[in-house]
Amino acid sequence: MTQLQQTERSKQAGVALILALLVVALVAAIAVELSWKFDLSVTRSANRWYGVQADAYLLGAEEVGVFLLETDADEDSKDGILSDTLTEIWATPQQFPTDEGWLRASLEDAQGRFNINALVKKAQKPNGNKTPAPWQKWTAAQRRFIRLLQTIEIEPEVYMDQQVAMSLTEAVIDWVDKDSKVTGFGGAESDYYGQLEPPFVIANRPMISVSELNIIRGMTPQLYQALLPLVIALPDEEATLNVNTMPFELIRTINSKTELYPSTVDDAQYIFEERGAGFDDIEAFKTSGAVDQVVGGGGGNTNLDTDGLGVASKYFLMLGDTAVGETIRQRKTLLHREGSKVTILRRTDANF
Ligand SMILES: [Ca+2]
Ligand SMILES: [Ca+2]
């Protein structure tokens, strides 16, 4: 082990200890406050008490999440590299024993997932009334979604056809866009959803939760399940996709802008390996050997469309669960970081 690795390891051990202490302190403080509020001597139901205690632990876990992300922002601005990577401390899942069981908490970069609401922006017509090439009918985000859909195994060794992927993308675009104009051949507006049994009212606005995908024309339960860990509905259509934290399936959406197919598994593996501890900025990603080779163009002049890609994130998911006695409670929290201030946007036990 090198000197540097040793220093790094002891620094991390130190942080873990601080966190453990912090969470115990927070949970104790919250639990005391709640026990006053709920007057336990009156509340006879043990279940209720377990629920309150579990909520207290999950709140404590959220506080730790906020602390970690704020600390990360401070560290980033200190070293002048504003990036978020999987090697940073916030990305390590935590587990603590508690008096009644255990508490687990992990932070996930929400911008490592594909933001469904990024599909809402319309493609610009090319200059000078030229007929657009097939790829120019889509925005960079829409092309990434078409590629992503084709990476999903519908049944063993069977992947979604590109035409079907485009149709489904059109249907999602119509669900989130404001107008009532049907997009392409796969799109669907109120006429379609109104005739369903039971009928649905089309949203015509950005998704609040990816659960809305269930209703989209062309969606199947299997496809939805496969997409679920890869997608999110963020309240910001401009939120960039973080190339440092995106999972392997999303790395396959990195390809030449003129190409609607995903990159091959081998090419994505090459990019994944070169990513290592992460890129400092999107230019470093674009000009990296792997991206240069996969995307083509050469000499740093690649065909990569970096629109909607980034190396730093503002939205994070906190996934917490805790066992109190026989009960296990789970919670997902959506956090937003602006500068070094983190706020809690929403909580759910379903999906964002
Ligand atoms: Ca960071
Ligand atoms: Ca439409």
mmCIF file of C-alpha atoms and ligand atoms in Angstrom:
data_model
loop_
_atom_site.group_PDB
_atom_site.id
_atom_site.type_symbol
_atom_site.label_atom_id
_atom_site.label_comp_id
_atom_site.label_asym_id
_atom_site.label_seq_id
_atom_site.Cartn_x
_atom_site.Cartn_y
_atom_site.Cartn_z
ATOM 1 C CA MET A 1 0.000 0.000 0.000
ATOM 2 C CA THR A 2 1.410 3.388 -0.922
ATOM 3 C CA GLN A 3 1.674 6.318 1.452
ATOM 4 C CA LEU A 4 -1.131 8.035 -0.424
ATOM 5 C CA GLN A 5 -3.454 5.046 -0.181
ATOM 6 C CA GLN A 6 -2.739 4.772 3.545
ATOM 7 C CA THR A 7 -3.555 8.425 4.125
ATOM 8 C CA GLU A 8 -6.696 8.052 2.042
ATOM 9 C CA ARG A 9 -7.775 4.962 3.963
ATOM 10 C CA SER A 10 -7.240 6.478 7.391
ATOM 11 C CA LYS A 11 -9.067 9.611 6.249
ATOM 12 C CA GLN A 12 -12.018 7.474 5.201
ATOM 13 C CA ALA A 13 -11.974 5.472 8.423
ATOM 14 C CA GLY A 14 -12.043 8.792 10.298
ATOM 15 C CA VAL A 15 -15.003 9.978 8.313
ATOM 16 C CA ALA A 16 -16.868 6.707 8.908
ATOM 17 C CA LEU A 17 -16.374 7.070 12.643
ATOM 18 C CA ILE A 18 -17.589 10.675 12.621
ATOM 19 C CA LEU A 19 -20.645 9.562 10.687
ATOM 20 C CA ALA A 20 -21.429 6.774 13.096
ATOM 21 C CA LEU A 21 -21.245 9.217 15.989
ATOM 22 C CA LEU A 22 -23.274 11.789 14.140
ATOM 23 C CA VAL A 23 -26.065 9.407 13.282
ATOM 24 C CA VAL A 24 -26.313 8.166 16.859
ATOM 25 C CA ALA A 25 -26.453 11.751 18.112
ATOM 26 C CA LEU A 26 -29.080 12.764 15.577
ATOM 27 C CA VAL A 27 -31.252 9.735 16.128
ATOM 28 C CA ALA A 28 -31.085 10.171 19.885
ATOM 29 C CA ALA A 29 -32.044 13.831 19.587
ATOM 30 C CA ILE A 30 -34.915 13.150 17.214
ATOM 31 C CA ALA A 31 -36.154 10.177 19.202
ATOM 32 C CA VAL A 32 -36.284 12.207 22.415
ATOM 33 C CA GLU A 33 -38.163 14.989 20.677
ATOM 34 C CA LEU A 34 -40.628 12.583 19.114
ATOM 35 C CA SER A 35 -41.220 10.687 22.345
ATOM 36 C CA TRP A 36 -42.261 13.977 23.934
ATOM 37 C CA LYS A 37 -44.532 14.796 21.050
ATOM 38 C CA PHE A 38 -46.252 11.457 20.931
ATOM 39 C CA ASP A 39 -46.477 10.778 24.625
ATOM 40 C CA LEU A 40 -45.614 7.103 24.632
ATOM 41 C CA SER A 41 -47.320 6.343 27.900
ATOM 42 C CA VAL A 42 -50.649 6.905 26.129
ATOM 43 C CA THR A 43 -49.763 5.211 22.860
ATOM 44 C CA ARG A 44 -50.186 1.549 23.649
ATOM 45 C CA SER A 45 -49.566 0.160 20.207
ATOM 46 C CA ALA A 46 -46.072 -1.272 19.871
ATOM 47 C CA ASN A 47 -46.366 -1.084 16.099
ATOM 48 C CA ARG A 48 -46.991 2.586 16.265
ATOM 49 C CA TRP A 49 -43.963 3.025 18.471
ATOM 50 C CA TYR A 50 -41.821 0.991 16.081
ATOM 51 C CA GLY A 51 -43.054 3.144 13.228
ATOM 52 C CA VAL A 52 -42.153 6.347 15.032
ATOM 53 C CA GLN A 53 -38.750 4.972 15.952
ATOM 54 C CA ALA A 54 -38.131 3.812 12.371
ATOM 55 C CA ASP A 55 -39.089 7.258 11.075
ATOM 56 C CA ALA A 56 -36.639 8.798 13.515
ATOM 57 C CA TYR A 57 -33.825 6.582 12.221
ATOM 58 C CA LEU A 58 -34.699 7.343 8.608
ATOM 59 C CA LEU A 59 -34.740 11.059 9.370
ATOM 60 C CA GLY A 60 -31.322 10.672 10.986
ATOM 61 C CA ALA A 61 -30.079 8.898 7.856
ATOM 62 C CA GLU A 62 -31.360 11.769 5.711
ATOM 63 C CA GLU A 63 -29.491 14.231 7.884
ATOM 64 C CA VAL A 64 -26.299 12.261 7.340
ATOM 65 C CA GLY A 65 -26.975 12.259 3.592
ATOM 66 C CA VAL A 66 -27.365 16.034 3.627
ATOM 67 C CA PHE A 67 -24.164 16.357 5.649
ATOM 68 C CA LEU A 68 -22.199 14.159 3.233
ATOM 69 C CA LEU A 69 -23.370 16.030 0.156
ATOM 70 C CA GLU A 70 -22.696 19.428 1.695
ATOM 71 C CA THR A 71 -19.235 18.268 2.777
ATOM 72 C CA ASP A 72 -18.596 17.020 -0.752
ATOM 73 C CA ALA A 73 -19.564 20.389 -2.230
ATOM 74 C CA ASP A 74 -17.146 22.123 0.170
ATOM 75 C CA GLU A 75 -14.341 19.695 -0.752
ATOM 76 C CA ASP A 76 -15.049 20.148 -4.460
ATOM 77 C CA SER A 77 -14.892 23.923 -4.270
ATOM 78 C CA LYS A 78 -11.700 23.692 -2.176
ATOM 79 C CA ASP A 79 -9.842 21.593 -4.745
ATOM 80 C CA GLY A 80 -11.466 23.454 -7.628
ATOM 81 C CA ILE A 81 -12.706 20.314 -9.390
ATOM 82 C CA LEU A 82 -16.483 20.428 -9.489
ATOM 83 C CA SER A 83 -17.284 16.834 -10.255
ATOM 84 C CA ASP A 84 -19.221 14.020 -8.678
ATOM 85 C CA THR A 85 -17.852 10.520 -8.970
ATOM 86 C CA LEU A 86 -18.442 7.097 -7.462
ATOM 87 C CA THR A 87 -15.102 7.275 -5.613
ATOM 88 C CA GLU A 88 -16.239 10.181 -3.435
ATOM 89 C CA ILE A 89 -17.215 9.518 0.170
ATOM 90 C CA TRP A 90 -20.962 10.187 -0.269
ATOM 91 C CA ALA A 91 -21.173 7.270 -2.728
ATOM 92 C CA THR A 92 -20.258 4.631 -0.131
ATOM 93 C CA PRO A 93 -23.325 2.951 1.416
ATOM 94 C CA GLN A 94 -23.494 3.037 5.220
ATOM 95 C CA GLN A 95 -24.858 0.499 7.660
ATOM 96 C CA PHE A 96 -25.158 0.942 11.422
ATOM 97 C CA PRO A 97 -26.448 -1.281 14.187
ATOM 98 C CA THR A 98 -29.197 0.296 16.286
ATOM 99 C CA ASP A 99 -30.715 -0.669 19.627
ATOM 100 C CA GLU A 100 -33.671 -2.296 17.856
ATOM 101 C CA GLY A 101 -31.997 -3.676 14.705
ATOM 102 C CA TRP A 102 -30.085 -1.896 11.987
ATOM 103 C CA LEU A 103 -30.121 1.129 9.713
ATOM 104 C CA ARG A 104 -28.867 1.181 6.140
ATOM 105 C CA ALA A 105 -28.528 4.228 3.965
ATOM 106 C CA SER A 106 -27.075 4.906 0.570
ATOM 107 C CA LEU A 107 -26.930 7.926 -1.679
ATOM 108 C CA GLU A 108 -27.306 7.558 -5.398
ATOM 109 C CA ASP A 109 -26.642 10.227 -7.975
ATOM 110 C CA ALA A 110 -30.097 10.836 -9.479
ATOM 111 C CA GLN A 111 -28.358 12.330 -12.513
ATOM 112 C CA GLY A 112 -26.658 9.010 -13.174
ATOM 113 C CA ARG A 113 -30.097 7.898 -14.379
ATOM 114 C CA PHE A 114 -31.864 8.934 -17.548
ATOM 115 C CA ASN A 115 -34.167 11.875 -16.799
ATOM 116 C CA ILE A 116 -37.447 11.151 -18.611
ATOM 117 C CA ASN A 117 -38.326 14.842 -18.508
ATOM 118 C CA ALA A 118 -35.266 15.640 -20.647
ATOM 119 C CA LEU A 119 -37.272 14.235 -23.580
ATOM 120 C CA VAL A 120 -39.658 17.204 -23.608
ATOM 121 C CA LYS A 121 -37.373 19.560 -25.546
ATOM 122 C CA LYS A 122 -38.058 19.535 -29.306
ATOM 123 C CA ALA A 123 -35.425 18.975 -31.978
ATOM 124 C CA GLN A 124 -34.420 22.106 -33.887
ATOM 125 C CA LYS A 125 -34.861 22.090 -37.662
ATOM 126 C CA PRO A 126 -31.498 22.227 -39.482
ATOM 127 C CA ASN A 127 -30.520 25.599 -40.952
ATOM 128 C CA GLY A 128 -31.601 26.629 -44.446
ATOM 129 C CA ASN A 129 -34.729 24.479 -44.839
ATOM 130 C CA LYS A 130 -32.683 21.389 -45.583
ATOM 131 C CA THR A 131 -34.424 18.042 -45.133
ATOM 132 C CA PRO A 132 -33.221 16.738 -41.775
ATOM 133 C CA ALA A 133 -31.177 13.533 -41.720
ATOM 134 C CA PRO A 134 -32.865 10.759 -39.632
ATOM 135 C CA TRP A 135 -30.719 11.557 -36.569
ATOM 136 C CA GLN A 136 -31.530 15.287 -36.779
ATOM 137 C CA LYS A 137 -35.215 14.615 -36.078
ATOM 138 C CA TRP A 138 -34.256 13.947 -32.463
ATOM 139 C CA THR A 139 -32.526 15.884 -29.708
ATOM 140 C CA ALA A 140 -29.364 14.456 -28.131
ATOM 141 C CA ALA A 141 -31.449 13.296 -25.120
ATOM 142 C CA GLN A 142 -34.043 11.626 -27.347
ATOM 143 C CA ARG A 143 -31.312 9.793 -29.269
ATOM 144 C CA ARG A 144 -29.862 8.558 -25.960
ATOM 145 C CA PHE A 145 -33.265 7.241 -24.896
ATOM 146 C CA ILE A 146 -33.749 5.417 -28.223
ATOM 147 C CA ARG A 147 -30.322 3.811 -27.714
ATOM 148 C CA LEU A 148 -31.096 2.927 -24.099
ATOM 149 C CA LEU A 149 -34.311 1.138 -25.037
ATOM 150 C CA GLN A 150 -32.416 -1.050 -27.493
ATOM 151 C CA THR A 151 -30.072 -2.284 -24.743
ATOM 152 C CA ILE A 152 -32.964 -3.881 -22.847
ATOM 153 C CA GLU A 153 -33.364 -7.614 -23.107
ATOM 154 C CA ILE A 154 -37.086 -8.219 -23.652
ATOM 155 C CA GLU A 155 -36.684 -11.982 -23.433
ATOM 156 C CA PRO A 156 -33.445 -14.013 -23.387
ATOM 157 C CA GLU A 157 -31.224 -12.792 -26.250
ATOM 158 C CA VAL A 158 -34.032 -10.646 -27.683
ATOM 159 C CA TYR A 159 -33.583 -6.887 -27.701
ATOM 160 C CA MET A 160 -35.919 -4.099 -28.676
ATOM 161 C CA ASP A 161 -36.014 -3.255 -32.343
ATOM 162 C CA GLN A 162 -34.892 0.279 -33.260
ATOM 163 C CA GLN A 163 -38.247 1.112 -34.873
ATOM 164 C CA VAL A 164 -40.101 0.054 -31.735
ATOM 165 C CA ALA A 165 -37.668 2.085 -29.612
ATOM 166 C CA MET A 166 -38.396 5.188 -31.725
ATOM 167 C CA SER A 167 -42.174 4.640 -31.460
ATOM 168 C CA LEU A 168 -42.006 4.290 -27.703
ATOM 169 C CA THR A 169 -39.842 7.417 -27.463
ATOM 170 C CA GLU A 170 -42.461 9.328 -29.485
ATOM 171 C CA ALA A 171 -45.186 8.134 -27.124
ATOM 172 C CA VAL A 172 -43.219 9.325 -24.081
ATOM 173 C CA ILE A 173 -42.546 12.683 -25.774
ATOM 174 C CA ASP A 174 -46.298 13.165 -26.327
ATOM 175 C CA TRP A 175 -47.024 12.292 -22.702
ATOM 176 C CA VAL A 176 -44.702 15.011 -21.377
ATOM 177 C CA ASP A 177 -45.045 17.708 -24.055
ATOM 178 C CA LYS A 178 -47.671 20.442 -23.812
ATOM 179 C CA ASP A 179 -49.210 20.159 -27.259
ATOM 180 C CA SER A 180 -51.880 17.752 -28.506
ATOM 181 C CA LYS A 181 -50.097 17.046 -31.788
ATOM 182 C CA VAL A 182 -49.274 13.379 -32.250
ATOM 183 C CA THR A 183 -45.515 12.843 -32.698
ATOM 184 C CA GLY A 184 -44.467 10.506 -35.550
ATOM 185 C CA PHE A 185 -46.112 7.093 -35.934
ATOM 186 C CA GLY A 186 -45.642 5.945 -32.341
ATOM 187 C CA GLY A 187 -46.960 9.027 -30.557
ATOM 188 C CA ALA A 188 -50.267 9.160 -28.721
ATOM 189 C CA GLU A 189 -52.366 12.011 -27.363
ATOM 190 C CA SER A 190 -55.733 12.310 -25.591
ATOM 191 C CA ASP A 191 -57.613 10.481 -28.398
ATOM 192 C CA TYR A 192 -55.627 7.343 -27.707
ATOM 193 C CA TYR A 193 -55.647 7.476 -23.883
ATOM 194 C CA GLY A 194 -59.325 8.493 -23.757
ATOM 195 C CA GLN A 195 -60.352 5.307 -25.564
ATOM 196 C CA LEU A 196 -58.510 2.984 -23.205
ATOM 197 C CA GLU A 197 -60.468 0.827 -20.780
ATOM 198 C CA PRO A 198 -60.327 2.463 -18.248
ATOM 199 C CA PRO A 199 -59.587 5.795 -19.965
ATOM 200 C CA PHE A 200 -56.684 7.969 -18.851
ATOM 201 C CA VAL A 201 -56.235 11.702 -19.005
ATOM 202 C CA ILE A 202 -52.920 12.435 -20.746
ATOM 203 C CA ALA A 203 -50.536 14.419 -18.535
ATOM 204 C CA ASN A 204 -49.156 16.830 -21.181
ATOM 205 C CA ARG A 205 -46.623 17.949 -18.574
ATOM 206 C CA PRO A 206 -43.334 16.627 -17.176
ATOM 207 C CA MET A 207 -43.629 13.425 -15.174
ATOM 208 C CA ILE A 208 -43.806 13.581 -11.389
ATOM 209 C CA SER A 209 -42.857 9.905 -11.127
ATOM 210 C CA VAL A 210 -41.528 7.340 -13.591
ATOM 211 C CA SER A 211 -44.518 5.182 -12.569
ATOM 212 C CA GLU A 212 -46.379 7.159 -15.251
ATOM 213 C CA LEU A 213 -44.370 5.159 -17.807
ATOM 214 C CA ASN A 214 -46.704 2.225 -17.031
ATOM 215 C CA ILE A 215 -49.535 3.920 -18.895
ATOM 216 C CA ILE A 216 -47.517 4.982 -21.956
ATOM 217 C CA ARG A 217 -48.566 3.476 -25.276
ATOM 218 C CA GLY A 218 -46.273 0.549 -26.118
ATOM 219 C CA MET A 219 -44.988 -0.010 -22.559
ATOM 220 C CA THR A 220 -45.016 -3.559 -21.186
ATOM 221 C CA PRO A 221 -44.620 -4.662 -17.547
ATOM 222 C CA GLN A 222 -41.298 -6.417 -18.330
ATOM 223 C CA LEU A 223 -39.879 -3.376 -20.070
ATOM 224 C CA TYR A 224 -41.012 -1.118 -17.258
ATOM 225 C CA GLN A 225 -39.297 -3.305 -14.656
ATOM 226 C CA ALA A 226 -36.078 -3.308 -16.684
ATOM 227 C CA LEU A 227 -36.167 0.470 -17.115
ATOM 228 C CA LEU A 228 -37.032 1.276 -13.507
ATOM 229 C CA PRO A 229 -33.481 1.358 -12.032
ATOM 230 C CA LEU A 230 -32.209 3.350 -15.027
ATOM 231 C CA VAL A 231 -34.707 6.210 -15.210
ATOM 232 C CA ILE A 232 -35.985 9.048 -13.055
ATOM 233 C CA ALA A 233 -38.366 11.989 -13.392
ATOM 234 C CA LEU A 234 -36.520 15.093 -12.219
ATOM 235 C CA PRO A 235 -38.250 18.464 -11.752
ATOM 236 C CA ASP A 236 -35.674 20.000 -14.129
ATOM 237 C CA GLU A 237 -35.548 19.066 -17.809
ATOM 238 C CA GLU A 238 -32.088 20.665 -18.102
ATOM 239 C CA ALA A 239 -30.485 18.427 -15.452
ATOM 240 C CA THR A 240 -27.462 16.864 -17.134
ATOM 241 C CA LEU A 241 -26.667 13.170 -17.263
ATOM 242 C CA ASN A 242 -23.527 12.591 -15.197
ATOM 243 C CA VAL A 243 -21.015 10.538 -17.227
ATOM 244 C CA ASN A 244 -19.036 9.832 -14.029
ATOM 245 C CA THR A 245 -21.851 8.038 -12.221
ATOM 246 C CA MET A 246 -24.019 6.561 -14.960
ATOM 247 C CA PRO A 247 -24.320 2.763 -14.902
ATOM 248 C CA PHE A 248 -23.101 0.513 -17.687
ATOM 249 C CA GLU A 249 -26.475 0.480 -19.507
ATOM 250 C CA LEU A 250 -26.329 4.253 -19.832
ATOM 251 C CA ILE A 251 -22.719 4.235 -20.989
ATOM 252 C CA ARG A 252 -24.059 2.320 -23.976
ATOM 253 C CA THR A 253 -26.082 5.422 -24.909
ATOM 254 C CA ILE A 254 -22.773 7.164 -25.697
ATOM 255 C CA ASN A 255 -22.324 6.974 -29.439
ATOM 256 C CA SER A 256 -21.786 9.155 -32.492
ATOM 257 C CA LYS A 257 -24.537 11.781 -32.702
ATOM 258 C CA THR A 258 -25.521 10.477 -36.158
ATOM 259 C CA GLU A 259 -26.081 6.969 -34.788
ATOM 260 C CA LEU A 260 -29.351 5.726 -33.266
ATOM 261 C CA TYR A 261 -27.913 2.356 -32.209
ATOM 262 C CA PRO A 262 -26.326 1.911 -28.767
ATOM 263 C CA SER A 263 -22.571 1.404 -28.615
ATOM 264 C CA THR A 264 -21.480 -2.228 -28.346
ATOM 265 C CA VAL A 265 -20.932 -3.931 -24.998
ATOM 266 C CA ASP A 266 -17.169 -4.009 -25.708
ATOM 267 C CA ASP A 267 -17.071 -0.302 -26.562
ATOM 268 C CA ALA A 268 -19.025 0.582 -23.439
ATOM 269 C CA GLN A 269 -16.654 -1.587 -21.397
ATOM 270 C CA TYR A 270 -13.734 0.390 -22.836
ATOM 271 C CA ILE A 271 -15.326 3.709 -21.815
ATOM 272 C CA PHE A 272 -16.210 2.275 -18.391
ATOM 273 C CA GLU A 273 -12.595 1.230 -17.771
ATOM 274 C CA GLU A 274 -11.160 4.526 -18.926
ATOM 275 C CA ARG A 275 -13.598 6.406 -16.678
ATOM 276 C CA GLY A 276 -11.868 4.925 -13.595
ATOM 277 C CA ALA A 277 -12.150 7.511 -10.827
ATOM 278 C CA GLY A 278 -14.006 9.933 -13.092
ATOM 279 C CA PHE A 279 -13.477 12.828 -15.489
ATOM 280 C CA ASP A 280 -12.811 16.370 -14.241
ATOM 281 C CA ASP A 281 -14.912 17.994 -16.962
ATOM 282 C CA ILE A 282 -16.961 17.035 -20.001
ATOM 283 C CA GLU A 283 -14.159 18.048 -22.367
ATOM 284 C CA ALA A 284 -11.899 15.438 -20.734
ATOM 285 C CA PHE A 285 -14.615 12.844 -21.298
ATOM 286 C CA LYS A 286 -15.155 13.882 -24.905
ATOM 287 C CA THR A 287 -11.452 13.797 -25.764
ATOM 288 C CA SER A 288 -10.627 10.631 -23.823
ATOM 289 C CA GLY A 289 -9.101 7.812 -25.876
ATOM 290 C CA ALA A 290 -12.077 5.509 -25.325
ATOM 291 C CA VAL A 291 -14.783 8.002 -26.288
ATOM 292 C CA ASP A 292 -12.710 9.153 -29.239
ATOM 293 C CA GLN A 293 -12.450 5.588 -30.497
ATOM 294 C CA VAL A 294 -16.068 4.574 -29.818
ATOM 295 C CA VAL A 295 -17.687 7.712 -31.172
ATOM 296 C CA GLY A 296 -15.298 8.300 -34.063
ATOM 297 C CA GLY A 297 -14.133 11.513 -35.657
ATOM 298 C CA GLY A 298 -10.590 11.264 -34.321
ATOM 299 C CA GLY A 299 -8.036 13.752 -33.034
ATOM 300 C CA GLY A 300 -10.333 15.075 -30.332
ATOM 301 C CA ASN A 301 -12.792 16.222 -32.997
ATOM 302 C CA THR A 302 -15.336 13.586 -32.111
ATOM 303 C CA ASN A 303 -18.925 13.185 -33.241
ATOM 304 C CA LEU A 304 -20.092 13.157 -29.643
ATOM 305 C CA ASP A 305 -22.991 15.470 -28.890
ATOM 306 C CA THR A 306 -22.241 16.633 -25.334
ATOM 307 C CA ASP A 307 -25.559 18.462 -25.054
ATOM 308 C CA GLY A 308 -27.179 17.285 -21.805
ATOM 309 C CA LEU A 309 -24.041 15.562 -20.494
ATOM 310 C CA GLY A 310 -22.090 16.664 -17.429
ATOM 311 C CA VAL A 311 -19.682 15.551 -14.693
ATOM 312 C CA ALA A 312 -21.383 17.099 -11.643
ATOM 313 C CA SER A 313 -24.808 16.652 -10.086
ATOM 314 C CA LYS A 314 -27.442 18.569 -8.166
ATOM 315 C CA TYR A 315 -30.049 15.860 -7.625
ATOM 316 C CA PHE A 316 -29.456 12.836 -5.425
ATOM 317 C CA LEU A 317 -31.520 9.921 -4.190
ATOM 318 C CA MET A 318 -31.273 8.752 -0.640
ATOM 319 C CA LEU A 319 -32.331 5.152 -0.152
ATOM 320 C CA GLY A 320 -32.836 4.261 3.475
ATOM 321 C CA ASP A 321 -34.183 1.227 5.262
ATOM 322 C CA THR A 322 -34.233 0.241 8.889
ATOM 323 C CA ALA A 323 -35.264 -2.749 10.961
ATOM 324 C CA VAL A 324 -36.973 -1.927 14.230
ATOM 325 C CA GLY A 325 -37.987 -5.127 15.944
ATOM 326 C CA GLU A 326 -39.898 -7.162 13.363
ATOM 327 C CA THR A 327 -40.669 -4.213 11.157
ATOM 328 C CA ILE A 328 -38.591 -3.073 8.191
ATOM 329 C CA ARG A 329 -39.314 0.385 6.874
ATOM 330 C CA GLN A 330 -38.002 1.853 3.639
ATOM 331 C CA ARG A 331 -37.903 5.342 2.315
ATOM 332 C CA LYS A 332 -36.608 7.146 -0.757
ATOM 333 C CA THR A 333 -35.806 10.828 -0.593
ATOM 334 C CA LEU A 334 -35.032 13.197 -3.429
ATOM 335 C CA LEU A 335 -32.405 15.761 -2.469
ATOM 336 C CA HIS A 336 -31.374 18.897 -4.300
ATOM 337 C CA ARG A 337 -27.973 20.534 -3.914
ATOM 338 C CA GLU A 338 -27.398 24.111 -5.005
ATOM 339 C CA GLY A 339 -23.883 25.333 -4.312
ATOM 340 C CA SER A 340 -23.159 23.680 -0.983
ATOM 341 C CA LYS A 341 -26.732 23.827 0.348
ATOM 342 C CA VAL A 342 -28.801 20.650 0.266
ATOM 343 C CA THR A 343 -32.579 20.626 0.587
ATOM 344 C CA ILE A 344 -35.060 17.772 0.741
ATOM 345 C CA LEU A 345 -37.491 17.930 -2.160
ATOM 346 C CA ARG A 346 -39.738 14.903 -1.755
ATOM 347 C CA ARG A 347 -40.082 11.581 0.015
ATOM 348 C CA THR A 348 -41.777 8.448 -1.278
ATOM 349 C CA ASP A 349 -41.976 4.728 -0.796
ATOM 350 C CA ALA A 350 -42.740 4.359 -4.537
ATOM 351 C CA ASN A 351 -40.594 5.846 -7.347
ATOM 352 C CA PHE A 352 -39.435 9.305 -8.354
HETATM 353 CA CA CA B 1 -18.154 15.943 -5.752
HETATM 354 CA CA CA B 2 -47.533 16.063 -28.613
#
